[in-house]
C-alpha cells in the first residue's frame, strides 16, 4: 500500500481569537458611539462566538451571523464584494439565502474574512450601524488582533 505524502491542513479561527476579535470590535464601536452585534464563524460557516451590545436591536446578531456566513461560504469574500454580486444577480442569492445553518446567508456590506498568513480562517460580521461603520469597526478589530488586513 502506497502512502500519500500530501496533507491538507485547514486553519480555523479559535474561540479565544473570536472572543478577542469581538472584544476589540466592542471597544471600537463604543469609541465611535454605536451599539452593534458581532458574529465570528469558521471557514465552514459554523458559529464560533457572537455578542450583542447592550441596546443593540435583537435581530442584529442574526444579521451579523448571516453576513459572516456569506463571507465564509464564498471563500472569504468581503461583504462589499458580496453586496455587488447580489446586485448583479439577485436570483442566485435569493435561492441560496436560506443555506446558513439556522442563520440567513446575507451578501451584505459588514463582513470581512479573517486571514492568518494569507489563509482564510473564518469571517466576522457586524450589524447595527450604517454599513460603513460596521466595516470600520470590524476592520479595526481584525487589525488589533490579527494585524493589518491584506498581509
XYZ file of C-alpha atoms in Angstrom:
151
model
C 0.000 0.000 0.000
C 1.400 3.386 -1.001
C 1.396 6.217 1.431
C 0.079 9.579 0.416
C 2.531 12.294 1.391
C 0.059 15.092 0.711
C -1.722 16.505 3.668
C -4.416 19.126 3.676
C -4.263 21.390 6.680
C -7.190 23.643 7.483
C -6.724 26.550 9.845
C -9.771 27.661 11.799
C -10.430 30.671 13.969
C -10.223 29.638 17.624
C -12.766 30.525 20.272
C -10.108 32.562 22.074
C -9.342 34.576 18.926
C -13.050 35.040 18.188
C -13.584 36.453 21.678
C -10.605 38.794 21.258
C -11.990 39.988 17.924
C -15.395 40.631 19.446
C -13.897 42.454 22.442
C -11.841 44.654 20.103
C -14.932 45.313 17.967
C -16.987 46.271 21.025
C -14.245 48.655 22.149
C -14.179 50.315 18.711
C -17.983 50.514 18.480
C -18.135 52.138 21.905
C -15.393 54.582 20.904
C -17.492 55.553 17.863
C -20.713 55.759 19.896
C -22.567 52.840 18.299
C -24.182 49.673 19.614
C -23.708 46.696 17.320
C -23.793 42.940 17.242
C -20.976 40.699 16.040
C -20.588 37.123 14.882
C -17.460 35.135 14.122
C -17.690 31.928 12.086
C -15.091 29.390 10.994
C -14.375 28.520 7.370
C -17.250 26.035 7.351
C -19.656 28.743 8.495
C -20.121 27.357 11.999
C -20.642 29.976 14.676
C -17.609 30.313 16.962
C -18.708 33.325 19.023
C -21.193 36.166 18.929
C -22.216 39.145 21.020
C -24.936 41.756 21.042
C -24.003 45.013 22.730
C -26.463 46.435 25.236
C -29.250 48.316 23.437
C -28.466 46.816 20.002
C -31.668 45.543 18.363
C -32.131 41.803 18.943
C -32.152 40.894 15.251
C -28.732 42.424 14.625
C -26.894 39.392 15.996
C -28.568 37.129 13.407
C -27.835 39.627 10.649
C -24.168 39.750 11.694
C -24.087 35.944 11.629
C -25.638 35.854 8.156
C -23.082 38.343 6.857
C -20.178 36.351 8.336
C -21.616 33.098 6.974
C -21.833 34.550 3.446
C -18.197 35.649 3.615
C -17.054 32.206 4.773
C -19.275 30.387 2.259
C -17.682 32.278 -0.608
C -14.105 31.528 0.394
C -13.503 34.777 2.238
C -15.137 37.419 0.077
C -15.711 40.702 1.932
C -19.285 41.921 2.258
C -18.691 44.774 -0.169
C -17.956 42.260 -2.968
C -20.939 40.129 -1.984
C -23.248 43.140 -1.977
C -22.187 43.871 -5.558
C -22.659 40.223 -6.562
C -26.176 40.345 -5.139
C -26.990 43.481 -7.105
C -25.590 41.854 -10.256
C -27.536 38.604 -9.813
C -30.190 38.696 -7.068
C -31.843 35.463 -8.265
C -28.846 33.336 -7.226
C -28.675 34.885 -3.770
C -32.433 34.667 -3.294
C -32.195 30.902 -3.763
C -29.061 30.497 -1.622
C -30.125 32.777 1.216
C -31.576 30.034 3.402
C -28.451 27.857 3.417
C -26.962 29.358 6.571
C -27.280 26.598 9.226
C -30.075 28.403 11.039
C -28.908 31.871 10.013
C -29.512 33.500 6.675
C -26.695 33.851 4.170
C -26.616 37.613 3.697
C -24.488 39.068 0.888
C -24.241 42.482 2.518
C -21.686 45.075 3.476
C -20.478 44.479 7.029
C -18.421 41.292 6.862
C -14.750 40.543 6.375
C -12.671 37.396 6.152
C -10.178 36.687 8.916
C -6.798 35.682 7.497
C -3.594 34.334 9.019
C -0.553 34.058 6.750
C -2.812 34.662 3.756
C -5.153 31.790 4.655
C -8.813 32.374 5.446
C -9.521 31.008 8.940
C -13.022 32.426 9.344
C -15.090 35.564 8.960
C -16.584 38.276 11.135
C -19.835 40.113 10.577
C -21.295 43.211 12.207
C -24.744 44.759 12.213
C -26.500 47.650 13.887
C -24.926 50.763 12.396
C -24.597 52.181 8.893
C -22.626 49.792 6.686
C -19.528 51.996 6.635
C -19.429 51.935 10.437
C -19.943 48.158 10.553
C -16.931 47.734 8.253
C -14.778 50.291 10.082
C -15.417 48.565 13.403
C -14.585 45.041 12.228
C -11.585 46.314 10.271
C -10.237 47.884 13.461
C -10.915 44.657 15.382
C -9.087 42.473 12.851
C -6.152 44.870 12.713
C -5.947 44.981 16.530
C -5.985 41.196 16.931
C -4.529 39.735 13.728
C -2.630 42.613 12.127
C -3.049 44.748 9.021
C -5.649 43.495 6.579
C -4.101 42.253 3.371
C -0.923 40.972 4.960
